PDB file of C-alpha atoms in Angstrom:
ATOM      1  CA  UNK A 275     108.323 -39.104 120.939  1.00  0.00           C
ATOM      2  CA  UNK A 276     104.945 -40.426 122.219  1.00  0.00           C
ATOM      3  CA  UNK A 277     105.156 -43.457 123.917  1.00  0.00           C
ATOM      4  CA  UNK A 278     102.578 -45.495 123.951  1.00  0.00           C
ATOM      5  CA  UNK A 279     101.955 -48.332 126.674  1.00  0.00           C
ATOM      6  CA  UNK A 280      99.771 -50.856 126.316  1.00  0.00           C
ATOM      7  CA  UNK A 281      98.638 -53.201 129.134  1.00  0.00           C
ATOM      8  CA  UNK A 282      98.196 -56.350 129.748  1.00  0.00           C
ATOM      9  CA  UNK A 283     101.256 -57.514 127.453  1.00  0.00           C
ATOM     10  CA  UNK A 284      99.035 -60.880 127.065  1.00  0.00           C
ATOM     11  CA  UNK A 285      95.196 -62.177 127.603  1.00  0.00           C
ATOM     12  CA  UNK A 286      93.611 -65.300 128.145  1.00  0.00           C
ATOM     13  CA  UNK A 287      90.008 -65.571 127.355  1.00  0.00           C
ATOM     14  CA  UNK A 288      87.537 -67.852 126.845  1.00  0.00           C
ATOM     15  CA  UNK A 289      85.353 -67.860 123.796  1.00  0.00           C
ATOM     16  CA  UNK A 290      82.152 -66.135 124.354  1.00  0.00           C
ATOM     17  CA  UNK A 291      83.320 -64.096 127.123  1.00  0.00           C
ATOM     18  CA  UNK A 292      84.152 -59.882 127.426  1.00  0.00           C
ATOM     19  CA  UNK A 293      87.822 -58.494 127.999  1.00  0.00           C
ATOM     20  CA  UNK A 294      89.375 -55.585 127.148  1.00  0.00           C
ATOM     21  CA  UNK A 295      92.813 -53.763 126.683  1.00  0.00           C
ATOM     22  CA  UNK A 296      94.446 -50.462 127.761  1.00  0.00           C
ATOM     23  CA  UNK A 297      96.700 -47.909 126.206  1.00  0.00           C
ATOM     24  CA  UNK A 298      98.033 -45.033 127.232  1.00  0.00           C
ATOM     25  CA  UNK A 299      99.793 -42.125 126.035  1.00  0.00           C
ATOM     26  CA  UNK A 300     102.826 -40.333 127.239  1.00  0.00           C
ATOM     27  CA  UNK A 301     101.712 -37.232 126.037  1.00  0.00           C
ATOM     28  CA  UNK A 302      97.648 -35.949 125.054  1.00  0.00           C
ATOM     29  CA  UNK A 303      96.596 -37.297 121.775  1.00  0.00           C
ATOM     30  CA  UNK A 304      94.262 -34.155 121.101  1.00  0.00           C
ATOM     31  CA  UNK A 305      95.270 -32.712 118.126  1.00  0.00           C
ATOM     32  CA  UNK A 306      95.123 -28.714 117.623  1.00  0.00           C
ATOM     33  CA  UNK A 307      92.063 -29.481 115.646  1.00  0.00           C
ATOM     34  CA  UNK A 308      90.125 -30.965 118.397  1.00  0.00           C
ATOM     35  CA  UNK A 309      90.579 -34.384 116.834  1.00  0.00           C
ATOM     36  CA  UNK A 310      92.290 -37.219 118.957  1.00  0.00           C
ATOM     37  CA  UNK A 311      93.624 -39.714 116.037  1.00  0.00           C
ATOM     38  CA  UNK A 312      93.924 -43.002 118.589  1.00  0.00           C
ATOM     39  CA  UNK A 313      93.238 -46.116 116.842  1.00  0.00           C
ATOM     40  CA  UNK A 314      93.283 -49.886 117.192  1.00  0.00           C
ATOM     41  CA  UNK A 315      94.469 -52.602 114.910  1.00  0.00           C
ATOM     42  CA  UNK A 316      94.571 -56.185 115.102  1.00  0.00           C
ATOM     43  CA  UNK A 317      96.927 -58.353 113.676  1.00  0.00           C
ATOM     44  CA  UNK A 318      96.073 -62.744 113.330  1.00  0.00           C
ATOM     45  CA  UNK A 319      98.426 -64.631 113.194  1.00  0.00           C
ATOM     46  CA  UNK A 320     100.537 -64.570 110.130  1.00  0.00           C
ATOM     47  CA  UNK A 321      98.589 -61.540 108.222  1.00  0.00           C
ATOM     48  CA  UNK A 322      99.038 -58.241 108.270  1.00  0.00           C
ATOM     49  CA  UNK A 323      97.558 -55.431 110.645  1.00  0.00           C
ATOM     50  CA  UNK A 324      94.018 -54.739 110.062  1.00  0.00           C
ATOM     51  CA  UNK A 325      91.740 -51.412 111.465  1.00  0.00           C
ATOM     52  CA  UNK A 326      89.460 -52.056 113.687  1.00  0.00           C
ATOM     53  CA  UNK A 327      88.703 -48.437 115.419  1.00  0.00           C
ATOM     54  CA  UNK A 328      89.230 -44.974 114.247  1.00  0.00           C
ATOM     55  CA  UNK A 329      89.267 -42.061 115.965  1.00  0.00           C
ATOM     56  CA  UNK A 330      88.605 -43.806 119.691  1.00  0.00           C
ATOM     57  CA  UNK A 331      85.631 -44.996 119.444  1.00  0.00           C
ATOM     58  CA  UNK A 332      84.690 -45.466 115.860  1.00  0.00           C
ATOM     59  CA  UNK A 333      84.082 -49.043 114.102  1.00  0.00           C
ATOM     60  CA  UNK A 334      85.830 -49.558 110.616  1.00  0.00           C
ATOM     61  CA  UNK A 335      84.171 -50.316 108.062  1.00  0.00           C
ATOM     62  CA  UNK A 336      82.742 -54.597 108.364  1.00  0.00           C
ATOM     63  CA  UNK A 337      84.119 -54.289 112.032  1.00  0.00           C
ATOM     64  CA  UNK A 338      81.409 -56.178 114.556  1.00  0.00           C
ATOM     65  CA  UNK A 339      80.265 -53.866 117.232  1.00  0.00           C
ATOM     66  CA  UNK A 340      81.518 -56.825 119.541  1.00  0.00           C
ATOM     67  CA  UNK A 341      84.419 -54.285 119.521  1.00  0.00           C
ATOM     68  CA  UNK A 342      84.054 -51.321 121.203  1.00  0.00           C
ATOM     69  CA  UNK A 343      86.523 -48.348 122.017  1.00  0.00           C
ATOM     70  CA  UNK A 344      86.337 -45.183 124.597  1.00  0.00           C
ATOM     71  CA  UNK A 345      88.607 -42.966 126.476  1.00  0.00           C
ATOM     72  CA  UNK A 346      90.577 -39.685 125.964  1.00  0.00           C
ATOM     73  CA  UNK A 347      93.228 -37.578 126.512  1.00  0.00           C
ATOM     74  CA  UNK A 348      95.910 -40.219 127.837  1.00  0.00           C
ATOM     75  CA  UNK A 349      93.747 -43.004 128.494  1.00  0.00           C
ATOM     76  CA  UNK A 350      91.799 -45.409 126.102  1.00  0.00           C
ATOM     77  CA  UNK A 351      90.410 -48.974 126.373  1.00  0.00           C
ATOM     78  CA  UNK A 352      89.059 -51.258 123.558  1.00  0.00           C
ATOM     79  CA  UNK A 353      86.658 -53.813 125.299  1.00  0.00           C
ATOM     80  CA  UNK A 354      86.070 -57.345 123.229  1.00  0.00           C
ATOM     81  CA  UNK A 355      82.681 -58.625 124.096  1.00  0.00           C
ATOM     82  CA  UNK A 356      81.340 -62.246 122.754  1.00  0.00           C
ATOM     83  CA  UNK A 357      84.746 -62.842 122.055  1.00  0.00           C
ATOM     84  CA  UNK A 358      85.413 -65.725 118.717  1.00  0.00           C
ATOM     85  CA  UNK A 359      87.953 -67.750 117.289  1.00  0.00           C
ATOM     86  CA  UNK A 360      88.611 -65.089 114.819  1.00  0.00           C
ATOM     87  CA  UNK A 361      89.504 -61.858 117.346  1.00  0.00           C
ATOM     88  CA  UNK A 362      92.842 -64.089 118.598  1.00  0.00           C
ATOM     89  CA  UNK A 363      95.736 -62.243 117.675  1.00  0.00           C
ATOM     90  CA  UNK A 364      97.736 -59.315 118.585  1.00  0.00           C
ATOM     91  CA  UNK A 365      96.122 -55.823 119.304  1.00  0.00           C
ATOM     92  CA  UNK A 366      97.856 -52.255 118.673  1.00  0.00           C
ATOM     93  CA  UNK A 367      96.849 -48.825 119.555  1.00  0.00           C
ATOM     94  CA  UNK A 368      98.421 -46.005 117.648  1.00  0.00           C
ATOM     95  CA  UNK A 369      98.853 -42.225 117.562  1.00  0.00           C
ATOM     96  CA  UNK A 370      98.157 -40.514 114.401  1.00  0.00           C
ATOM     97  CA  UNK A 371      98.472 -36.993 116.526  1.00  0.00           C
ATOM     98  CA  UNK A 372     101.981 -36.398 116.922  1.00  0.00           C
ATOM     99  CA  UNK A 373     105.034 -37.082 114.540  1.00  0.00           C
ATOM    100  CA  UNK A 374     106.362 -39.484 114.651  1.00  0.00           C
ATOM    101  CA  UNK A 375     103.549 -41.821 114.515  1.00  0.00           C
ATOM    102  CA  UNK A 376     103.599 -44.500 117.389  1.00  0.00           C
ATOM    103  CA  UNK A 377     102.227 -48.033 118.076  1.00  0.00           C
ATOM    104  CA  UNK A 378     101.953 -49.621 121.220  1.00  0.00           C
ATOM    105  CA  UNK A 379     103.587 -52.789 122.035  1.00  0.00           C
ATOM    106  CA  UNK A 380     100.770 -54.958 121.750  1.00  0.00           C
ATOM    107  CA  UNK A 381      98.478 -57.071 123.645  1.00  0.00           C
ATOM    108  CA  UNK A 382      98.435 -60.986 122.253  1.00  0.00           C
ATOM    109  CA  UNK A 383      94.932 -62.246 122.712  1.00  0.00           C
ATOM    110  CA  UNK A 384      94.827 -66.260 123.688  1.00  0.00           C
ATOM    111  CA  UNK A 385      92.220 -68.871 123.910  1.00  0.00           C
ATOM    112  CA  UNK A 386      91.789 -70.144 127.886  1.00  0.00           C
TER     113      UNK A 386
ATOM    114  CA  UNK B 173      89.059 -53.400  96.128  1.00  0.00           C
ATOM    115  CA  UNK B 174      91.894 -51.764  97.582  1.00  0.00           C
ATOM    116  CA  UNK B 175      95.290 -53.894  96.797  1.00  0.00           C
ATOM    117  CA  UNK B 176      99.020 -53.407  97.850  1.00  0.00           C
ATOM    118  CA  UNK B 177     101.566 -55.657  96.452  1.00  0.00           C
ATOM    119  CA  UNK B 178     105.295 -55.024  97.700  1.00  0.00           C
ATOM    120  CA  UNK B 179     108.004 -56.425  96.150  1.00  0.00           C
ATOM    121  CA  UNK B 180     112.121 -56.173  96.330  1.00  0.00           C
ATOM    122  CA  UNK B 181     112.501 -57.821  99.601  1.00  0.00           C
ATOM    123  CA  UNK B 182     115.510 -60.415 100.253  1.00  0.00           C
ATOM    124  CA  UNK B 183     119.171 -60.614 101.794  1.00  0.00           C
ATOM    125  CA  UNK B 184     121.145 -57.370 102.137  1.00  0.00           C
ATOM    126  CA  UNK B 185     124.908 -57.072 103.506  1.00  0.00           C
ATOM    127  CA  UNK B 186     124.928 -54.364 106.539  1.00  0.00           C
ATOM    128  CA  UNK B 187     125.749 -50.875 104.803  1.00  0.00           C
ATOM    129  CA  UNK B 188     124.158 -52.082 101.204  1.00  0.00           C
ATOM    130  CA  UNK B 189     121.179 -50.413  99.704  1.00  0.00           C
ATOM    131  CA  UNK B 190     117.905 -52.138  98.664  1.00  0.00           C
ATOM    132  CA  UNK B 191     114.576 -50.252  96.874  1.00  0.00           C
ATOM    133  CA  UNK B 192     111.385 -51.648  97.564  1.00  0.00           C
ATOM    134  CA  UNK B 193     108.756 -51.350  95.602  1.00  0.00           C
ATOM    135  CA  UNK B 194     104.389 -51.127  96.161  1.00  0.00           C
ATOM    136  CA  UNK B 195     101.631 -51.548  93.628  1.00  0.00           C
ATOM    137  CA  UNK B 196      98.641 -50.503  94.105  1.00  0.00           C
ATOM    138  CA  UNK B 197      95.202 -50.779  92.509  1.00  0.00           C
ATOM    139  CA  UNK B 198      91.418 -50.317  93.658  1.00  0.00           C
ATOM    140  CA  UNK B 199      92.024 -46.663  94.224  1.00  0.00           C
ATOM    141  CA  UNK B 200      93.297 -43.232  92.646  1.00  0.00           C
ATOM    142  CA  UNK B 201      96.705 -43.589  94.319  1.00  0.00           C
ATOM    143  CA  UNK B 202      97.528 -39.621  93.640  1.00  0.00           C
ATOM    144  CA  UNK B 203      94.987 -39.163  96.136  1.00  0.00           C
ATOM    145  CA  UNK B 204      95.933 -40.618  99.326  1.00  0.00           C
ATOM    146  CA  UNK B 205      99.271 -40.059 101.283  1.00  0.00           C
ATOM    147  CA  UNK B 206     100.980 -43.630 101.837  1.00  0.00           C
ATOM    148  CA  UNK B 207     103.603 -44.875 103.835  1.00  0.00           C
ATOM    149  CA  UNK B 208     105.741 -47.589 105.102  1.00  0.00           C
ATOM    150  CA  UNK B 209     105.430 -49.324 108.653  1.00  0.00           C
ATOM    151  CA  UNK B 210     107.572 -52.397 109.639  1.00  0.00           C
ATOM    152  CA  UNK B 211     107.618 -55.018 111.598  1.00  0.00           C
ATOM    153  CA  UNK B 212     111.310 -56.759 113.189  1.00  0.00           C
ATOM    154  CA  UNK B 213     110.695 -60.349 114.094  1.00  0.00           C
ATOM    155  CA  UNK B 214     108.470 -61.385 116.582  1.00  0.00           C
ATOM    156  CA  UNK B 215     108.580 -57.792 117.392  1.00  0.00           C
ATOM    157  CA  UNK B 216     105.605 -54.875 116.910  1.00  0.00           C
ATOM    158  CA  UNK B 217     104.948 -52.263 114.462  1.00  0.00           C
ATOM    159  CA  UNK B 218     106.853 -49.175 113.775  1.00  0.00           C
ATOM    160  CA  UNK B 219     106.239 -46.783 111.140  1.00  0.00           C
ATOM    161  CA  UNK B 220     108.864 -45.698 108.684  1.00  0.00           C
ATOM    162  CA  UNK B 221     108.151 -42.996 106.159  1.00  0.00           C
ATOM    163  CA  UNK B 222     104.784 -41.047 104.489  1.00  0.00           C
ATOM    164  CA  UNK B 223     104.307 -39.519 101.833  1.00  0.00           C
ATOM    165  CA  UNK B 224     102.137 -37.047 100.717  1.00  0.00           C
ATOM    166  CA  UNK B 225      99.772 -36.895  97.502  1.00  0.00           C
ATOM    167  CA  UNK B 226     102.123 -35.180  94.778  1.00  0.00           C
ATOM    168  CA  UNK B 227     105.293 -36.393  96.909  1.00  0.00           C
ATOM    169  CA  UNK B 228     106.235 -32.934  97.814  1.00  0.00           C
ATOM    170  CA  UNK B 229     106.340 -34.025 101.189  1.00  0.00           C
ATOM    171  CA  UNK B 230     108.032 -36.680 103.505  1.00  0.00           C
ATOM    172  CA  UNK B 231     107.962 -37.767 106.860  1.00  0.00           C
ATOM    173  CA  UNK B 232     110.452 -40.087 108.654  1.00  0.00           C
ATOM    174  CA  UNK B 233     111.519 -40.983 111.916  1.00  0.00           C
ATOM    175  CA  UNK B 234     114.567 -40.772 113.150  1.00  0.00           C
ATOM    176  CA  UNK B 235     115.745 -43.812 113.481  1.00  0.00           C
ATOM    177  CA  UNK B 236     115.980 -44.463 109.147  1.00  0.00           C
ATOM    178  CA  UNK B 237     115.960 -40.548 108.668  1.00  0.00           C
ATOM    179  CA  UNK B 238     118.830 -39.270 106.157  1.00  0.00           C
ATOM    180  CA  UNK B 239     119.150 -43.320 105.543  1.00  0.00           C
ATOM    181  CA  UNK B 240     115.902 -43.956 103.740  1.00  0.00           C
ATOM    182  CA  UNK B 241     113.785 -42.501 101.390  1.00  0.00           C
ATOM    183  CA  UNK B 242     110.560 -42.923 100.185  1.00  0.00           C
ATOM    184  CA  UNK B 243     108.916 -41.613  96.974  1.00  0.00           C
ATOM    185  CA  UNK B 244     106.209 -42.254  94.920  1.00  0.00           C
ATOM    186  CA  UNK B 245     105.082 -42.249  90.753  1.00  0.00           C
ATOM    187  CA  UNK B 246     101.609 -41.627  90.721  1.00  0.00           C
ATOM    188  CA  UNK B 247     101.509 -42.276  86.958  1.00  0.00           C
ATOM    189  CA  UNK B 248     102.370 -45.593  88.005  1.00  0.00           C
ATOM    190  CA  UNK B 249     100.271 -46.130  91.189  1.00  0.00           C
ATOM    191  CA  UNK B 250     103.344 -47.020  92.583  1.00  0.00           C
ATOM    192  CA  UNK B 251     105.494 -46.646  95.919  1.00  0.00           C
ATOM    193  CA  UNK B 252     109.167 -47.203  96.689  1.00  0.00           C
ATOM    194  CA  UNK B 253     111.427 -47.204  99.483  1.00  0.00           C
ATOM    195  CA  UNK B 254     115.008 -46.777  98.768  1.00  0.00           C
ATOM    196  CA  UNK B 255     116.888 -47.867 101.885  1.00  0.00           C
ATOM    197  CA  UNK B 256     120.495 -47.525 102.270  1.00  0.00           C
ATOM    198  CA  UNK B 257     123.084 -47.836 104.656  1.00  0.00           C
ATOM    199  CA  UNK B 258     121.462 -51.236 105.523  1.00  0.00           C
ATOM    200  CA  UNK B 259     121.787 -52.311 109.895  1.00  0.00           C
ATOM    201  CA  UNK B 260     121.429 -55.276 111.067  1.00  0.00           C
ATOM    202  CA  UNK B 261     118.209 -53.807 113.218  1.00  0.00           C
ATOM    203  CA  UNK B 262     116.841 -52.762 109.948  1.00  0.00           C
ATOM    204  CA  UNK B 263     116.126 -56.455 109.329  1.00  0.00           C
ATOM    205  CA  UNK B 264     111.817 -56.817 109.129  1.00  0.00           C
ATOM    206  CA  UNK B 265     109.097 -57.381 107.398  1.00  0.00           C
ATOM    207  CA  UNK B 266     108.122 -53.893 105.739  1.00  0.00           C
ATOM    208  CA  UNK B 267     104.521 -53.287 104.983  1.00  0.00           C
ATOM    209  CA  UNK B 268     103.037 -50.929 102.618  1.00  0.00           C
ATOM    210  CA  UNK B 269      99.752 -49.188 103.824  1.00  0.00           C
ATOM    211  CA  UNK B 270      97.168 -46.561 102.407  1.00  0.00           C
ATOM    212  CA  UNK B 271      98.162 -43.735 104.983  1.00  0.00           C
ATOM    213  CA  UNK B 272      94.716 -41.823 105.916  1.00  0.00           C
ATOM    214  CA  UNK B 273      95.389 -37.993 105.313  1.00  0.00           C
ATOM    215  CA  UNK B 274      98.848 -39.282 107.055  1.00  0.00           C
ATOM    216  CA  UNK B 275      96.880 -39.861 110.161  1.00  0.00           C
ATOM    217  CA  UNK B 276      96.401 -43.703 110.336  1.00  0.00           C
ATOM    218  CA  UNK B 277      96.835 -46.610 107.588  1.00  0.00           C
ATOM    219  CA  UNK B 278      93.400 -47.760 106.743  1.00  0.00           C
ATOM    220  CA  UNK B 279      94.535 -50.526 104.131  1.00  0.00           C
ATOM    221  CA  UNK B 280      98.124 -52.769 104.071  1.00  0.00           C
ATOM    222  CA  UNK B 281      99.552 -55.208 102.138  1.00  0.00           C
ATOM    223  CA  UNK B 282     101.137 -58.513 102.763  1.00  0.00           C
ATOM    224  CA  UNK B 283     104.656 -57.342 103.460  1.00  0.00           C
ATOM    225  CA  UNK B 284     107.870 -57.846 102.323  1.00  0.00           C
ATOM    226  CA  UNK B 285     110.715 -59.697 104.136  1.00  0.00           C
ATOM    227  CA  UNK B 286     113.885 -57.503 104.219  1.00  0.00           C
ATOM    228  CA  UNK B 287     116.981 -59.362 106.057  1.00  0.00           C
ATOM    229  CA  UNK B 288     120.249 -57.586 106.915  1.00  0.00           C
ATOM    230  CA  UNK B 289     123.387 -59.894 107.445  1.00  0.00           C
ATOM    231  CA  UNK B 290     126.311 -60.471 106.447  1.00  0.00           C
TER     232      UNK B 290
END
């Protein structure tokens, strides 16, 4: 299975300023078809996951471009610039590559 | 607008059964593969089963393979999850989520609580 570690386990920012969050992959998340299916989700408190980047480095659909994403192969980062009240919660990267599908552990996002 | 709705969630004894169930509305359901992720207390995500457009194909990992099964009606826009052989680890919150040609879930619902113990 891939294994995917995410890192810091937990962030403290203040609002207004820029942080950002690492994943990597145990194994290359280019698919056969050139594709690499890495993603990022957010979950506030008490809701359910949402998508926030597709594909590495693509914004979803209503997502601000405060959010950002980049790497490949192994290695990916999303970077939270201007951070708000609303981007506190838990973030997840996730392999859509290989089966079965994997989520990292998460990286809780705090208020300094 | 896209909406999932799970329901059959509750208390379960450890090696019971228990079939959830997903509405969903907003879309043509026959045309996107869905799945099932879940989510143990205070714990992350981890996905559970897919399935594809006509249901001809599944996908599970294996820590609920040969245990669970999901399966679709498309007549009925809807999504199940029979579970059996119910574990104590089993015990989460299981989402229902519009599975991207089964490579990432672009909409979830709410979730539905599912508690193993005896």
């Amino acid at each position: 299975d891939v294994v995917m570690t995410q890192t810091p386990v937990s962030l403290s920012v203040s609002l207004g300023g820029q942080t950002s969050i690492s994943c990597r992959s145990s194994q290359s998340l280019v698919h056969s078809d050139g594709n690499t299916y890495l993603y990022w989700y957010l979950q506030k408190p008490g809701q359910s996951p949402q998508l926030l980047i597709y594909k590495v480095s693509n914004r979803f659909s209503g997502v601000p471009d405060r959010f950002s994403g980049s790497g490949s192969g192994t290695d990916f980062t999303l970077k939270i610039s201007r951070v708000e009240p609303e981007d506190l919660g838990v973030y997840y990267c996730y392999q859509g590559t290989h089966y079965p599908r994997t989520f990292g552990g998460g990286t809780k996002l705090e208020l300094k | 607008e896209v909406q999932l709705v799970e329901s059959g969630g509750g208390l379960v004894q450890p090696g019971r059964s228990l079939k959830l169930s997903c509405a969903a509305s907003g879309f043509t359901f026959s045309n996107y593969y869905m799945a099932w992720v879940r989510q143990a207390p205070k714990k992350g995500l981890e996905w559970v089963a897919t399935i594809s457009t006509s249901g001809s194909r599944t996908y599970y990992p294996d820590s609920v393979k040969g245990r669970f099964t999901i399966s679709r009606d498309n007549a009925k826009s809807s999504l199940y999850l029979q579970m059996n052989s119910l574990k104590s680890e089993d015990t989460a919150t299981y989402y229902c989520a519009r599975h991207l040609l089964s490579y990432y879930f672009d909409y979830w619902g709410q979730g539905v609580m599912v508690t193993v113990s005896s």
